[in-house]
MMTF fields as JSON, N, C-alpha, C and O atoms, coordinates in Angstrom:
{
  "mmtfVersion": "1.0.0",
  "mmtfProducer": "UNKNOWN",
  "numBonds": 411,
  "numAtoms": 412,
  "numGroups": 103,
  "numChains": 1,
  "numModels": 1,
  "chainsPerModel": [1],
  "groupsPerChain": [103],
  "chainIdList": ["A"],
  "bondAtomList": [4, 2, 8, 6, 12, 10, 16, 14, 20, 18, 24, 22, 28, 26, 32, 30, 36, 34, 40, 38, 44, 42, 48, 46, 52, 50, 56, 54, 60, 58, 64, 62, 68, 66, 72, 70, 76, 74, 80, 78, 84, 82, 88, 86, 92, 90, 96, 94, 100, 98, 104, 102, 108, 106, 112, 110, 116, 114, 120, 118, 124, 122, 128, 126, 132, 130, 136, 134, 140, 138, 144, 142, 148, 146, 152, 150, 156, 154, 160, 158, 164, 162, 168, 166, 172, 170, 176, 174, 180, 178, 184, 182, 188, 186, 192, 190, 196, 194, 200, 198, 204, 202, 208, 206, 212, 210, 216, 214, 220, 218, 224, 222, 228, 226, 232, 230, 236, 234, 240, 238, 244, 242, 248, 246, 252, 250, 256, 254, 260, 258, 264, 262, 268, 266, 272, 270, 276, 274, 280, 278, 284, 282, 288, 286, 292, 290, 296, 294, 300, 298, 304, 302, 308, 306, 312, 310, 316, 314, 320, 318, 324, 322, 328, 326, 332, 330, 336, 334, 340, 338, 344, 342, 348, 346, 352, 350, 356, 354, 360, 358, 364, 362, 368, 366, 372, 370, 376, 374, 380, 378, 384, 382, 388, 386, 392, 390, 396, 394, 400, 398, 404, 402, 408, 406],
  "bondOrderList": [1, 1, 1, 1, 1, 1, 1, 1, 1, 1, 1, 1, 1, 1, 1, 1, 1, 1, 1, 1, 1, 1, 1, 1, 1, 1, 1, 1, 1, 1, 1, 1, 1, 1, 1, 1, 1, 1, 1, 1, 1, 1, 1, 1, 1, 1, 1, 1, 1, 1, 1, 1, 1, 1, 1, 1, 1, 1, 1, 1, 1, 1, 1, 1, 1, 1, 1, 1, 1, 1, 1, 1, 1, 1, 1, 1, 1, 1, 1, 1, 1, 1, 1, 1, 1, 1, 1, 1, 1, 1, 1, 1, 1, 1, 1, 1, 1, 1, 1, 1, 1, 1],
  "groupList": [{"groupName": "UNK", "atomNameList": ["N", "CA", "C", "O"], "elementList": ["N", "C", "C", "O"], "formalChargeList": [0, 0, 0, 0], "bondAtomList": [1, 0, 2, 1, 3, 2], "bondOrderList": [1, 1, 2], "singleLetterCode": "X", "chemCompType": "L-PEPTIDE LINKING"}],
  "groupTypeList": [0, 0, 0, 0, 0, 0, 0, 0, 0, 0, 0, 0, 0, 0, 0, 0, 0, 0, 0, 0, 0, 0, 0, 0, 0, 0, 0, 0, 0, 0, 0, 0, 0, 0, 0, 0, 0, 0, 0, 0, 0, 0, 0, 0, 0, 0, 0, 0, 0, 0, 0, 0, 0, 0, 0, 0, 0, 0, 0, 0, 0, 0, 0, 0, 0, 0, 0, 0, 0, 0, 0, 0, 0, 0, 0, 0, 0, 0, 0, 0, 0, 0, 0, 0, 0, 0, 0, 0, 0, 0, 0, 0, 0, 0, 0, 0, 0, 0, 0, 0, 0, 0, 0],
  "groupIdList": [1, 2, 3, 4, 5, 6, 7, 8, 9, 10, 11, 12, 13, 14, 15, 16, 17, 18, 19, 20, 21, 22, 23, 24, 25, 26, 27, 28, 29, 30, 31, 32, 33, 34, 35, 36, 37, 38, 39, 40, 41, 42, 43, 44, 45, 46, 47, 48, 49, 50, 51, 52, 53, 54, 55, 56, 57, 58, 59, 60, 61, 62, 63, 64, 65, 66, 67, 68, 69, 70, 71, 72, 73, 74, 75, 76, 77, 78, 79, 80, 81, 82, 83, 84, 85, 86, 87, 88, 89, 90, 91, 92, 93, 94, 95, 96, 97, 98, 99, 100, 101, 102, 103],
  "secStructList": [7, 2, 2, 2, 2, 2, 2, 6, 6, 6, 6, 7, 1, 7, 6, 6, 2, 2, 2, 2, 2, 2, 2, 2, 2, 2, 2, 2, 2, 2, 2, 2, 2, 2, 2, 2, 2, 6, 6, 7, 7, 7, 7, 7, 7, 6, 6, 6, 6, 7, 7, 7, 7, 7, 1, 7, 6, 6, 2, 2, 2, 2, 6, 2, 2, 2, 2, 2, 2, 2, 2, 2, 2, 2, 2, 2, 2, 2, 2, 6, 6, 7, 7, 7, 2, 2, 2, 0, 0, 0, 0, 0, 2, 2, 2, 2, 2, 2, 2, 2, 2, 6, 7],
  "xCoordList": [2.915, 2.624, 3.783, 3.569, 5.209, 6.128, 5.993, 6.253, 5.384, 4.728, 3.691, 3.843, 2.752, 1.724, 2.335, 2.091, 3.131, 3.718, 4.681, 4.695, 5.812, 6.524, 6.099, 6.778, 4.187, 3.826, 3.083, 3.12, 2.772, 2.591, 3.064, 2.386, 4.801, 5.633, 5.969, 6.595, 5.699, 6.15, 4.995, 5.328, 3.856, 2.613, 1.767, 0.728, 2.21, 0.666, -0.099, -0.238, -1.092, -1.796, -3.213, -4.215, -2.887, -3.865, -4.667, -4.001, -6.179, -6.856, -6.453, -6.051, -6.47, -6.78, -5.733, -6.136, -4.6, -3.562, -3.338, -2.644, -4.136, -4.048, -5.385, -5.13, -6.657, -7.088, -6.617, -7.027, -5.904, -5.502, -4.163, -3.972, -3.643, -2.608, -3.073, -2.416, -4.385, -5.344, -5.507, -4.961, -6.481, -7.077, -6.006, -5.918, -5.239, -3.586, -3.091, -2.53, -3.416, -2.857, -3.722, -3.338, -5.093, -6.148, -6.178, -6.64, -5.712, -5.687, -4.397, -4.359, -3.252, -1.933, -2.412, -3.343, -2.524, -3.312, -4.229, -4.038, -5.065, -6.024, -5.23, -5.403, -4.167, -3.558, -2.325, -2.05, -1.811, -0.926, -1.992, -1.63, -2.767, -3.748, -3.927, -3.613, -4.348, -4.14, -3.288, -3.273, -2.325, -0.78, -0.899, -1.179, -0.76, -0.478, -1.156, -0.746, -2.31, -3.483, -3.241, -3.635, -2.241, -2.017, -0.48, -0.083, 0.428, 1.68, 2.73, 3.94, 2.219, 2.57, 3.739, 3.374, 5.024, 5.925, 5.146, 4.641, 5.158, 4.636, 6.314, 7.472, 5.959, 7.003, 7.132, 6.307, 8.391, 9.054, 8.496, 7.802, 8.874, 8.945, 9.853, 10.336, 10.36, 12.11, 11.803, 12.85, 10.863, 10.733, 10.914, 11.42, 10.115, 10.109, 11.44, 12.366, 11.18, 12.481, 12.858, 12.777, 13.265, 13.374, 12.688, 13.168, 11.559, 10.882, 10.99, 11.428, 10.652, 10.612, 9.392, 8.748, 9.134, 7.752, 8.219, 9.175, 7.093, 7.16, 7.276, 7.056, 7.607, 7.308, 6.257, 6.302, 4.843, 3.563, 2.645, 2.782, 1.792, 0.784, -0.221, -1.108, -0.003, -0.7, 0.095, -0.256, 1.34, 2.102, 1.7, 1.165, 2.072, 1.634, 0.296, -0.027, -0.558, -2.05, -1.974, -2.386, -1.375, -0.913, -0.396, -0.907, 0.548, 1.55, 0.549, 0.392, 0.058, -0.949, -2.304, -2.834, -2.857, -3.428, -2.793, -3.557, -1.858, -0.92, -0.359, -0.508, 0.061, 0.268, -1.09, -1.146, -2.37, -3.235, -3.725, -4.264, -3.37, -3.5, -2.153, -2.31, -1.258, -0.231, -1.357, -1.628, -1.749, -2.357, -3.107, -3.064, -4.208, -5.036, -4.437, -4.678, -3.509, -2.828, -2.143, -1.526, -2.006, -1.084, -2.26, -2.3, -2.985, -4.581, -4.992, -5.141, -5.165, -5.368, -3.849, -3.677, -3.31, -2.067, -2.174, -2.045, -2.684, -2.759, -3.71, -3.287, -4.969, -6.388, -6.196, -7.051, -5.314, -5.086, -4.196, -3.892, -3.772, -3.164, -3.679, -3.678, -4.058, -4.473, -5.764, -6.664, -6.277, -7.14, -7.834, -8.525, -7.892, -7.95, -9.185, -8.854, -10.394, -11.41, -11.085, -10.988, -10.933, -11.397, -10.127, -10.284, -8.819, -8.086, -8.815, -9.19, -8.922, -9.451, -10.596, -10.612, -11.3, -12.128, -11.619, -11.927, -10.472, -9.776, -9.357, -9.58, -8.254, -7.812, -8.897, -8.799, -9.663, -11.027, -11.266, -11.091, -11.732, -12.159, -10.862, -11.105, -9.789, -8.9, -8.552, -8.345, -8.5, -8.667, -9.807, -9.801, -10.825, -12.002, -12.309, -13.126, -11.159, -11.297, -9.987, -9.963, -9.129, -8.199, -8.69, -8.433, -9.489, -10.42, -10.96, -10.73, -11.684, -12.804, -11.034, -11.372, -10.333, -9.344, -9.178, -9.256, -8.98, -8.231, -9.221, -8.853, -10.159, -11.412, -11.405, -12.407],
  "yCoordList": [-59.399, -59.127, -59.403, -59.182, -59.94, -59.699, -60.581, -60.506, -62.064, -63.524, -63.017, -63.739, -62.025, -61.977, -60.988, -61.206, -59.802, -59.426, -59.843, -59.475, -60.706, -61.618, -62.178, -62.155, -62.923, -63.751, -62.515, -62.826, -61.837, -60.934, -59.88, -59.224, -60.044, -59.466, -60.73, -60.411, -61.902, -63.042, -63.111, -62.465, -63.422, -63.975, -62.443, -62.427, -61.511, -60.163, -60.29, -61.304, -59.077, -58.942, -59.764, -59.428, -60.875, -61.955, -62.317, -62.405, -62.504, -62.727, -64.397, -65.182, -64.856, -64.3, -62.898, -62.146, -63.023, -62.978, -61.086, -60.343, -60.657, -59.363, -58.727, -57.695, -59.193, -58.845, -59.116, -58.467, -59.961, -59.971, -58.944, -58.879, -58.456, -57.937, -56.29, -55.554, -55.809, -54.496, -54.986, -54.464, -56.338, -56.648, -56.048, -55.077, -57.019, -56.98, -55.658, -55.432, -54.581, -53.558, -52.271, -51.134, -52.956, -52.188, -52.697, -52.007, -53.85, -54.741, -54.081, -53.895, -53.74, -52.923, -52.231, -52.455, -50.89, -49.794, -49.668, -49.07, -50.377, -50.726, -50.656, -49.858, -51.874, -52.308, -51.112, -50.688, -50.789, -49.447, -48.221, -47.853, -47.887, -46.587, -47.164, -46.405, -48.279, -48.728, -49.003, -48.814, -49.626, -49.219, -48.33, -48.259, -47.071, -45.731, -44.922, -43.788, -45.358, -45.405, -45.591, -44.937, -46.994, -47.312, -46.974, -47.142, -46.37, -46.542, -47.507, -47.296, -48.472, -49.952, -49.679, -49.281, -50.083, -50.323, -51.115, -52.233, -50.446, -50.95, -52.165, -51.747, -53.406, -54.294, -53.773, -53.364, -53.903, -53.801, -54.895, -55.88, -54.564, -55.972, -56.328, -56.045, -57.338, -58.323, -58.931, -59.301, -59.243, -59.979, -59.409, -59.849, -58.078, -57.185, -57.0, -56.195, -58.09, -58.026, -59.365, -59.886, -60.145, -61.577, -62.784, -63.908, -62.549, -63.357, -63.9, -63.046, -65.298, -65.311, -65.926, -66.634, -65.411, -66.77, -68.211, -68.622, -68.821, -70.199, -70.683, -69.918, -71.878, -71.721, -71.563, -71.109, -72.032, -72.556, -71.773, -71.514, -71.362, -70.359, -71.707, -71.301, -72.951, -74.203, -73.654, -72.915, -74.327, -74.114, -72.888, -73.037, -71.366, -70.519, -70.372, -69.225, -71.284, -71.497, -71.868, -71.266, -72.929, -74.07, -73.552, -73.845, -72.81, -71.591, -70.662, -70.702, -70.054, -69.029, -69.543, -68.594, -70.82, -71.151, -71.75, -72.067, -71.895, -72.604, -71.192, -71.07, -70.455, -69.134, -68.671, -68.236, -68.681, -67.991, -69.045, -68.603, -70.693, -71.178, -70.72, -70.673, -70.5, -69.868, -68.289, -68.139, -67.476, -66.569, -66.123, -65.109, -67.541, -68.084, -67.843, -66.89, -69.086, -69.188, -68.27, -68.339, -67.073, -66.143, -65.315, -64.84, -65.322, -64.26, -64.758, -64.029, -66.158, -66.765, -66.302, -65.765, -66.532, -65.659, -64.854, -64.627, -63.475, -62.403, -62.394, -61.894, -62.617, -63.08, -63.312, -62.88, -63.896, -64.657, -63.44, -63.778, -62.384, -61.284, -59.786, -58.869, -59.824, -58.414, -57.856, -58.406, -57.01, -56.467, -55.16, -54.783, -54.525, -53.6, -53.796, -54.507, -53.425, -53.869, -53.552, -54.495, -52.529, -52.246, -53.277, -54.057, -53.234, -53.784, -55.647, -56.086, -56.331, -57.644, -57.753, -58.439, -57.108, -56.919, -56.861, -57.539, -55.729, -56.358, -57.228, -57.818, -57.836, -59.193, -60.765, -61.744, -60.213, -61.45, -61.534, -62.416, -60.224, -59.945, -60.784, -61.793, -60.294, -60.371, -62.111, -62.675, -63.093, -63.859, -65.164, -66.388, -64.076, -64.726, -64.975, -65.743, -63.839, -63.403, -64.788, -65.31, -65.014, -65.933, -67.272, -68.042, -67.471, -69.09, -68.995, -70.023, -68.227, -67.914, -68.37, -68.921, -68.273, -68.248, -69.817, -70.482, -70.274, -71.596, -72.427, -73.6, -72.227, -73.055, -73.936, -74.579],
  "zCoordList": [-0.707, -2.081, -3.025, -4.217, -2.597, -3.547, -4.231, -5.432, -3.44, -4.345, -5.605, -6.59, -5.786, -6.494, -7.081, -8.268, -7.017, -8.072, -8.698, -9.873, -8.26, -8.851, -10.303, -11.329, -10.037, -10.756, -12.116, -13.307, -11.872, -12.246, -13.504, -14.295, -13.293, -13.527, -14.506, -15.517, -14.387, -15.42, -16.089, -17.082, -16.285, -16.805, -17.082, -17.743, -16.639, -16.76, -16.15, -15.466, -16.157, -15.134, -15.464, -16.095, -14.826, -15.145, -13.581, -12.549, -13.6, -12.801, -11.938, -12.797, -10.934, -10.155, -9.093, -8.207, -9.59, -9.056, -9.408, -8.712, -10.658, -10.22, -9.368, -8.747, -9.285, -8.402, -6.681, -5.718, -6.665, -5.737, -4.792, -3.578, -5.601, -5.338, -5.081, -4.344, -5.853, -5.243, -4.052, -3.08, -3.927, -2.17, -1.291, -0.538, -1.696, -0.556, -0.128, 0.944, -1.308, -1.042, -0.297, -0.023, -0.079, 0.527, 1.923, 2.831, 2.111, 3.191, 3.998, 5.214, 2.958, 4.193, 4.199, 4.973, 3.625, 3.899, 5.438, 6.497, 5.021, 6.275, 7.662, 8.584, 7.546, 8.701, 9.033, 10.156, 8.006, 8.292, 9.169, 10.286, 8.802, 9.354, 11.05, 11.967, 11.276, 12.564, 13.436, 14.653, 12.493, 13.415, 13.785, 14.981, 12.98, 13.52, 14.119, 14.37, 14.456, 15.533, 16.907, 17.872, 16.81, 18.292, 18.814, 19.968, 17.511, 17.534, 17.207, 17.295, 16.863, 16.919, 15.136, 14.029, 15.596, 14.462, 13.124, 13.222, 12.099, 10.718, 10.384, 10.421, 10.136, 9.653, 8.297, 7.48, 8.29, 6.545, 5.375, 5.626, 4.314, 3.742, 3.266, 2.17, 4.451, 3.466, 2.392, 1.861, 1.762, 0.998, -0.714, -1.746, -0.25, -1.621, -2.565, -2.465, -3.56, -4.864, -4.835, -5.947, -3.893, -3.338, -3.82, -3.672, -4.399, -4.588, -6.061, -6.832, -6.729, -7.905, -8.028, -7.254, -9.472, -9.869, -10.336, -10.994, -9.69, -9.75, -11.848, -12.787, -11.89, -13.572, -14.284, -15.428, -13.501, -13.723, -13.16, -11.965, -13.714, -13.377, -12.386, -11.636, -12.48, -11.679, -10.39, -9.47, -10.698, -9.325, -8.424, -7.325, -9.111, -9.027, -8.543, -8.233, -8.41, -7.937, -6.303, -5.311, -6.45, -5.476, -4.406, -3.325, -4.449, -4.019, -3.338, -2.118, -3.909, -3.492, -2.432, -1.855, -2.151, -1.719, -0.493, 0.419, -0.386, 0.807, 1.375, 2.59, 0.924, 1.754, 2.181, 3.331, 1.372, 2.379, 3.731, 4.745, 3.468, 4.654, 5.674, 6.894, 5.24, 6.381, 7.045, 8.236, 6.096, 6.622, 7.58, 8.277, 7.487, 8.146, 9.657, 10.397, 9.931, 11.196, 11.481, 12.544, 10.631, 11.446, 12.202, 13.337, 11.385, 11.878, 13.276, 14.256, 13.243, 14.876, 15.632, 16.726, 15.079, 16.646, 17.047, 18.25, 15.511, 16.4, 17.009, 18.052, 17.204, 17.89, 18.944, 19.717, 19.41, 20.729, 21.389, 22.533, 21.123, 21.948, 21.788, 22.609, 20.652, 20.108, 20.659, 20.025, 21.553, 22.176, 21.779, 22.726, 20.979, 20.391, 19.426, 18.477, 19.373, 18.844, 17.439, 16.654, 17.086, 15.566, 15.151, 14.211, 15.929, 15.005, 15.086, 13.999, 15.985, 16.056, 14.96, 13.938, 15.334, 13.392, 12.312, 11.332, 12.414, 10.612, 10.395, 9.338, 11.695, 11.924, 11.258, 10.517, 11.975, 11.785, 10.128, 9.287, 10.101, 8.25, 7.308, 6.646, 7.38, 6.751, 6.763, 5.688, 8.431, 8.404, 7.928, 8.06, 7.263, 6.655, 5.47, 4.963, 4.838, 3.23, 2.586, 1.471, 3.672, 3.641, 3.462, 2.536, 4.547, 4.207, 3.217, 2.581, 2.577, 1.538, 0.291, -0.757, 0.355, -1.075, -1.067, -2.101, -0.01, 0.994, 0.18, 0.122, -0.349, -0.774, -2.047, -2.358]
}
């Protein structure tokens, strides 16, 4: 999220990029409650403060659609190890809501 509040924080809370940054934050949520379900270490975020906005709310488009294809492929990694039903379902969901942006 530090990419979409970054942009955020330059331009206002402008669609698509502030609805997105609720999703995102219902989406950790989600994935935090399950960590701690199974025990599993919640990752930090290095990124938070680090980030800048791009100049262009285009770029800024561009940007945002190429990270959710990184997303994509991270969702198939975890797929390929993660055994845990409910969590492989959020996994899936989350990896679906990603293609659906990718579009």
């Amino acid at each position: 999220m530090p990419f979409i509040s970054a942009i955020i924080d330059k331009f206002g809370e402008i669609r698509p990029f502030s609805n997105i940054v609720h999703a995102e934050t219902r989406h950790a949520e989600r994935l935090s409650r399950l960590f701690k379900r199974y025990g599993l270490p919640i990752p930090e975020d290095s990124f938070a403060g680090k980030v800048e906005a791009p100049e262009t709310l285009e770029i800024a488009c561009q940007m945002g659609r190429q990270a959710e294809i990184a997303n994509v492929q991270m969702y198939d990694k975890f797929l390929n190890f993660v055994q845990e039903s409910d969590l492989r379902n959020t996994l899936a969901q989350l990896r679906y809501v990603s293609q659906l942006k990718c579009r």
